[in-house]
């Protein structure tokens, strides 16, 4: 058994290794989406496929990544042989998120775990540049589907040959391999210092420690059932989502029975993405200092009926589910526990033509808390990316940023105000396709405890309002303006001075 000091040292070493993996990936990547926006995640797993540590990267990546490792766990592994996948129904999330998994071996040759990296690639051969069509109705429209397979140079060349800008895709995949090799090296060094058996005891201790702390947080909450309801803004009408959250001692059951059936468009989630959003919300509700590992999630049970929008059947389109539905699931769980809602959308925008593919998400307002205003202009909930700096954007792509500013006054009023959204207006310098996938255009982010709602988002093409989910053409000289939602306020401002 590890003493408390040794436990903290091992936890810190594992966390440092995951962070270093992320640094290698970001600095080695070619695409702006990874090197600038940092839309990538890294983690380490034990031999049983349990996530022993993650870097604090993208919540929707990390909560779902254990399913990717589980998808290759039973394969025949060997030193130097990595695996690749993006199939949402075989360990993936949506097709642009490609996962690379590498087995790790101790200096004596014994297997000790896995390194995994997941990155959002700017294009994976979908129907439109960027591979995020707003109107896809089946998975094949969204790009190349990669079932779990071995990754070598021949595989890389085959896959990138089916995608736009293959040189960029190739470089980003090699960056993921480099990140995994870094994680493998660091875990092997720990095995050399501790011994493989002692390392396994240490990672088990980290998992158990995370579980104990999560159970303690749940035990401190009042037992009982909490319920919430919200909607997704599908083009043809709203889709209702419901959750029943039951705290029972040291356990939490999140039941989404009663949510909408599988969507004919692309708002669907594989169960791993729904679970990922739930785990993020639980992390917010408990203690963010708990080591981010599989142990922290053992007391959580997630139920979603198969064939629903939150547990779609294989073949369903999922481009928006991973980014927008996951955000709504997080909102739903947090609302059940009385939290004000943040912007509730990633404001996804893809732009491209034969020469380039570009993807970005935009920050907005975070919901206020019981003791603080919500921050403004931040990526909320399931996204944790940065923006693309204007200088990098204008240097690399045929785009001109006409305005990028806070959307003053868009946060909901209250004892504590919700954060403000942002305004981003782009002018096209060449003809290109655009695809916009956004939420909270018809329904505002809700306040809590008497706080007012935040302002809903708006999207305009040359000053004319357009739908929040739309694929179209942006001609040279046209301007696309996105105004992101503000966060909900918390508390009644009239009860006391703020």
PDB file of N, CA and C in Angstrom, residues 171-224:
ATOM      1  N   UNK A 171       0.860  15.127 -41.144  1.00  0.00           N
ATOM      2  CA  UNK A 171       1.685  15.724 -40.095  1.00  0.00           C
ATOM      3  C   UNK A 171       1.005  15.632 -38.729  1.00  0.00           C
ATOM      4  N   UNK A 172      -0.302  15.842 -38.697  1.00  0.00           N
ATOM      5  CA  UNK A 172      -1.010  15.784 -37.415  1.00  0.00           C
ATOM      6  C   UNK A 172      -1.058  14.366 -36.858  1.00  0.00           C
ATOM      7  N   UNK A 173      -1.219  13.367 -37.723  1.00  0.00           N
ATOM      8  CA  UNK A 173      -1.193  11.977 -37.247  1.00  0.00           C
ATOM      9  C   UNK A 173       0.187  11.622 -36.701  1.00  0.00           C
ATOM     10  N   UNK A 174       1.228  12.082 -37.365  1.00  0.00           N
ATOM     11  CA  UNK A 174       2.580  11.811 -36.863  1.00  0.00           C
ATOM     12  C   UNK A 174       2.821  12.521 -35.534  1.00  0.00           C
ATOM     13  N   UNK A 175       2.227  13.690 -35.362  1.00  0.00           N
ATOM     14  CA  UNK A 175       2.325  14.386 -34.084  1.00  0.00           C
ATOM     15  C   UNK A 175       1.653  13.584 -32.971  1.00  0.00           C
ATOM     16  N   UNK A 176       0.528  12.942 -33.283  1.00  0.00           N
ATOM     17  CA  UNK A 176      -0.126  12.091 -32.282  1.00  0.00           C
ATOM     18  C   UNK A 176       0.750  10.892 -31.920  1.00  0.00           C
ATOM     19  N   UNK A 177       1.392  10.297 -32.909  1.00  0.00           N
ATOM     20  CA  UNK A 177       2.302   9.187 -32.622  1.00  0.00           C
ATOM     21  C   UNK A 177       3.451   9.654 -31.733  1.00  0.00           C
ATOM     22  N   UNK A 178       3.979  10.845 -31.999  1.00  0.00           N
ATOM     23  CA  UNK A 178       5.065  11.372 -31.185  1.00  0.00           C
ATOM     24  C   UNK A 178       4.614  11.607 -29.746  1.00  0.00           C
ATOM     25  N   UNK A 179       3.409  12.118 -29.585  1.00  0.00           N
ATOM     26  CA  UNK A 179       2.875  12.321 -28.241  1.00  0.00           C
ATOM     27  C   UNK A 179       2.760  10.999 -27.499  1.00  0.00           C
ATOM     28  N   UNK A 180       2.258   9.979 -28.176  1.00  0.00           N
ATOM     29  CA  UNK A 180       2.118   8.676 -27.532  1.00  0.00           C
ATOM     30  C   UNK A 180       3.474   8.080 -27.152  1.00  0.00           C
ATOM     31  N   UNK A 181       4.467   8.263 -28.013  1.00  0.00           N
ATOM     32  CA  UNK A 181       5.804   7.755 -27.675  1.00  0.00           C
ATOM     33  C   UNK A 181       6.350   8.448 -26.429  1.00  0.00           C
ATOM     34  N   UNK A 182       6.037   9.730 -26.280  1.00  0.00           N
ATOM     35  CA  UNK A 182       6.460  10.453 -25.078  1.00  0.00           C
ATOM     36  C   UNK A 182       5.811   9.873 -23.834  1.00  0.00           C
ATOM     37  N   UNK A 183       4.504   9.631 -23.907  1.00  0.00           N
ATOM     38  CA  UNK A 183       3.819   9.034 -22.762  1.00  0.00           C
ATOM     39  C   UNK A 183       4.348   7.654 -22.441  1.00  0.00           C
ATOM     40  N   UNK A 184       4.621   6.861 -23.473  1.00  0.00           N
ATOM     41  CA  UNK A 184       5.163   5.508 -23.264  1.00  0.00           C
ATOM     42  C   UNK A 184       6.525   5.572 -22.600  1.00  0.00           C
ATOM     43  N   UNK A 185       7.355   6.525 -23.028  1.00  0.00           N
ATOM     44  CA  UNK A 185       8.687   6.678 -22.440  1.00  0.00           C
ATOM     45  C   UNK A 185       8.588   7.033 -20.968  1.00  0.00           C
ATOM     46  N   UNK A 186       7.720   7.955 -20.626  1.00  0.00           N
ATOM     47  CA  UNK A 186       7.601   8.384 -19.226  1.00  0.00           C
ATOM     48  C   UNK A 186       7.043   7.268 -18.337  1.00  0.00           C
ATOM     49  N   UNK A 187       6.051   6.515 -18.830  1.00  0.00           N
ATOM     50  CA  UNK A 187       5.515   5.423 -18.010  1.00  0.00           C
ATOM     51  C   UNK A 187       6.537   4.315 -17.866  1.00  0.00           C
ATOM     52  N   UNK A 188       7.307   4.042 -18.905  1.00  0.00           N
ATOM     53  CA  UNK A 188       8.367   3.035 -18.817  1.00  0.00           C
ATOM     54  C   UNK A 188       9.441   3.458 -17.825  1.00  0.00           C
ATOM     55  N   UNK A 189       9.740   4.761 -17.766  1.00  0.00           N
ATOM     56  CA  UNK A 189      10.709   5.249 -16.780  1.00  0.00           C
ATOM     57  C   UNK A 189      10.198   5.037 -15.360  1.00  0.00           C
ATOM     58  N   UNK A 190       8.902   5.267 -15.149  1.00  0.00           N
ATOM     59  CA  UNK A 190       8.322   4.994 -13.823  1.00  0.00           C
ATOM     60  C   UNK A 190       8.414   3.517 -13.481  1.00  0.00           C
ATOM     61  N   UNK A 191       8.175   2.654 -14.468  1.00  0.00           N
ATOM     62  CA  UNK A 191       8.282   1.216 -14.240  1.00  0.00           C
ATOM     63  C   UNK A 191       9.717   0.824 -13.896  1.00  0.00           C
ATOM     64  N   UNK A 192      10.685   1.473 -14.531  1.00  0.00           N
ATOM     65  CA  UNK A 192      12.088   1.170 -14.229  1.00  0.00           C
ATOM     66  C   UNK A 192      12.433   1.588 -12.801  1.00  0.00           C
ATOM     67  N   UNK A 193      11.912   2.725 -12.356  1.00  0.00           N
ATOM     68  CA  UNK A 193      12.226   3.213 -11.008  1.00  0.00           C
ATOM     69  C   UNK A 193      11.487   2.431  -9.929  1.00  0.00           C
ATOM     70  N   UNK A 194      10.231   2.086 -10.203  1.00  0.00           N
ATOM     71  CA  UNK A 194       9.400   1.443  -9.175  1.00  0.00           C
ATOM     72  C   UNK A 194       9.329  -0.065  -9.315  1.00  0.00           C
ATOM     73  N   UNK A 195       9.545  -0.567 -10.540  1.00  0.00           N
ATOM     74  CA  UNK A 195       9.244  -1.956 -10.848  1.00  0.00           C
ATOM     75  C   UNK A 195       7.835  -2.056 -11.390  1.00  0.00           C
ATOM     76  N   UNK A 196       7.605  -2.964 -12.329  1.00  0.00           N
ATOM     77  CA  UNK A 196       6.300  -3.052 -12.983  1.00  0.00           C
ATOM     78  C   UNK A 196       5.188  -3.368 -11.991  1.00  0.00           C
ATOM     79  N   UNK A 197       5.467  -4.259 -11.045  1.00  0.00           N
ATOM     80  CA  UNK A 197       4.440  -4.643 -10.076  1.00  0.00           C
ATOM     81  C   UNK A 197       4.092  -3.493  -9.149  1.00  0.00           C
ATOM     82  N   UNK A 198       5.132  -2.777  -8.703  1.00  0.00           N
ATOM     83  CA  UNK A 198       4.888  -1.632  -7.831  1.00  0.00           C
ATOM     84  C   UNK A 198       4.166  -0.519  -8.585  1.00  0.00           C
ATOM     85  N   UNK A 199       4.470  -0.364  -9.867  1.00  0.00           N
ATOM     86  CA  UNK A 199       3.766   0.640 -10.667  1.00  0.00           C
ATOM     87  C   UNK A 199       2.283   0.303 -10.753  1.00  0.00           C
ATOM     88  N   UNK A 200       1.973  -0.970 -10.938  1.00  0.00           N
ATOM     89  CA  UNK A 200       0.561  -1.363 -10.996  1.00  0.00           C
ATOM     90  C   UNK A 200      -0.122  -1.081  -9.664  1.00  0.00           C
ATOM     91  N   UNK A 201       0.552  -1.336  -8.557  1.00  0.00           N
ATOM     92  CA  UNK A 201      -0.018  -1.012  -7.251  1.00  0.00           C
ATOM     93  C   UNK A 201      -0.258   0.492  -7.128  1.00  0.00           C
ATOM     94  N   UNK A 202       0.687   1.268  -7.681  1.00  0.00           N
ATOM     95  CA  UNK A 202       0.573   2.723  -7.583  1.00  0.00           C
ATOM     96  C   UNK A 202      -0.603   3.245  -8.403  1.00  0.00           C
ATOM     97  N   UNK A 203      -0.762   2.758  -9.634  1.00  0.00           N
ATOM     98  CA  UNK A 203      -1.880   3.241 -10.449  1.00  0.00           C
ATOM     99  C   UNK A 203      -3.211   2.781  -9.861  1.00  0.00           C
ATOM    100  N   UNK A 204      -3.251   1.587  -9.303  1.00  0.00           N
ATOM    101  CA  UNK A 204      -4.473   1.137  -8.621  1.00  0.00           C
ATOM    102  C   UNK A 204      -4.798   2.043  -7.440  1.00  0.00           C
ATOM    103  N   UNK A 205      -3.753   2.467  -6.727  1.00  0.00           N
ATOM    104  CA  UNK A 205      -3.957   3.348  -5.572  1.00  0.00           C
ATOM    105  C   UNK A 205      -4.495   4.708  -6.011  1.00  0.00           C
ATOM    106  N   UNK A 206      -4.013   5.218  -7.147  1.00  0.00           N
ATOM    107  CA  UNK A 206      -4.523   6.489  -7.665  1.00  0.00           C
ATOM    108  C   UNK A 206      -6.009   6.363  -8.004  1.00  0.00           C
ATOM    109  N   UNK A 207      -6.387   5.255  -8.662  1.00  0.00           N
ATOM    110  CA  UNK A 207      -7.791   5.037  -9.006  1.00  0.00           C
ATOM    111  C   UNK A 207      -8.659   4.952  -7.755  1.00  0.00           C
ATOM    112  N   UNK A 208      -8.195   4.218  -6.751  1.00  0.00           N
ATOM    113  CA  UNK A 208      -8.970   4.063  -5.513  1.00  0.00           C
ATOM    114  C   UNK A 208      -9.091   5.384  -4.760  1.00  0.00           C
ATOM    115  N   UNK A 209      -8.019   6.164  -4.770  1.00  0.00           N
ATOM    116  CA  UNK A 209      -8.027   7.462  -4.097  1.00  0.00           C
ATOM    117  C   UNK A 209      -9.043   8.409  -4.758  1.00  0.00           C
ATOM    118  N   UNK A 210      -9.060   8.424  -6.089  1.00  0.00           N
ATOM    119  CA  UNK A 210     -10.029   9.248  -6.801  1.00  0.00           C
ATOM    120  C   UNK A 210     -11.458   8.814  -6.486  1.00  0.00           C
ATOM    121  N   UNK A 211     -11.662   7.514  -6.425  1.00  0.00           N
ATOM    122  CA  UNK A 211     -12.998   7.001  -6.102  1.00  0.00           C
ATOM    123  C   UNK A 211     -13.427   7.421  -4.703  1.00  0.00           C
ATOM    124  N   UNK A 212     -12.527   7.301  -3.733  1.00  0.00           N
ATOM    125  CA  UNK A 212     -12.887   7.662  -2.355  1.00  0.00           C
ATOM    126  C   UNK A 212     -13.280   9.135  -2.260  1.00  0.00           C
ATOM    127  N   UNK A 213     -12.523   9.987  -2.926  1.00  0.00           N
ATOM    128  CA  UNK A 213     -12.822  11.414  -2.846  1.00  0.00           C
ATOM    129  C   UNK A 213     -14.140  11.749  -3.536  1.00  0.00           C
ATOM    130  N   UNK A 214     -14.422  11.095  -4.650  1.00  0.00           N
ATOM    131  CA  UNK A 214     -15.705  11.341  -5.318  1.00  0.00           C
ATOM    132  C   UNK A 214     -16.860  10.864  -4.457  1.00  0.00           C
ATOM    133  N   UNK A 215     -16.720   9.683  -3.870  1.00  0.00           N
ATOM    134  CA  UNK A 215     -17.781   9.161  -2.994  1.00  0.00           C
ATOM    135  C   UNK A 215     -18.013  10.093  -1.803  1.00  0.00           C
ATOM    136  N   UNK A 216     -16.936  10.658  -1.282  1.00  0.00           N
ATOM    137  CA  UNK A 216     -17.090  11.573  -0.151  1.00  0.00           C
ATOM    138  C   UNK A 216     -17.869  12.821  -0.561  1.00  0.00           C
ATOM    139  N   UNK A 217     -17.605  13.330  -1.755  1.00  0.00           N
ATOM    140  CA  UNK A 217     -18.344  14.500  -2.242  1.00  0.00           C
ATOM    141  C   UNK A 217     -19.822  14.180  -2.445  1.00  0.00           C
ATOM    142  N   UNK A 218     -20.114  13.009  -3.017  1.00  0.00           N
ATOM    143  CA  UNK A 218     -21.505  12.622  -3.220  1.00  0.00           C
ATOM    144  C   UNK A 218     -22.216  12.401  -1.894  1.00  0.00           C
ATOM    145  N   UNK A 219     -21.509  11.818  -0.932  1.00  0.00           N
ATOM    146  CA  UNK A 219     -22.115  11.575   0.377  1.00  0.00           C
ATOM    147  C   UNK A 219     -22.473  12.877   1.080  1.00  0.00           C
ATOM    148  N   UNK A 220     -21.749  13.949   0.757  1.00  0.00           N
ATOM    149  CA  UNK A 220     -22.025  15.254   1.374  1.00  0.00           C
ATOM    150  C   UNK A 220     -23.245  15.932   0.776  1.00  0.00           C
ATOM    151  N   UNK A 221     -23.715  15.448  -0.368  1.00  0.00           N
ATOM    152  CA  UNK A 221     -24.917  16.019  -0.983  1.00  0.00           C
ATOM    153  C   UNK A 221     -26.163  15.403  -0.345  1.00  0.00           C
ATOM    154  N   UNK A 222     -27.236  16.167  -0.238  1.00  0.00           N
ATOM    155  CA  UNK A 222     -28.486  15.585   0.278  1.00  0.00           C
ATOM    156  C   UNK A 222     -28.986  14.471  -0.653  1.00  0.00           C
ATOM    157  N   UNK A 223     -29.365  13.345  -0.073  1.00  0.00           N
ATOM    158  CA  UNK A 223     -29.961  12.282  -0.881  1.00  0.00           C
ATOM    159  C   UNK A 223     -31.271  12.765  -1.494  1.00  0.00           C
ATOM    160  N   UNK A 224     -31.642  12.150  -2.616  1.00  0.00           N
ATOM    161  CA  UNK A 224     -32.914  12.481  -3.228  1.00  0.00           C
ATOM    162  C   UNK A 224     -32.829  12.544  -4.731  1.00  0.00           C
TER     163      UNK A 224
END
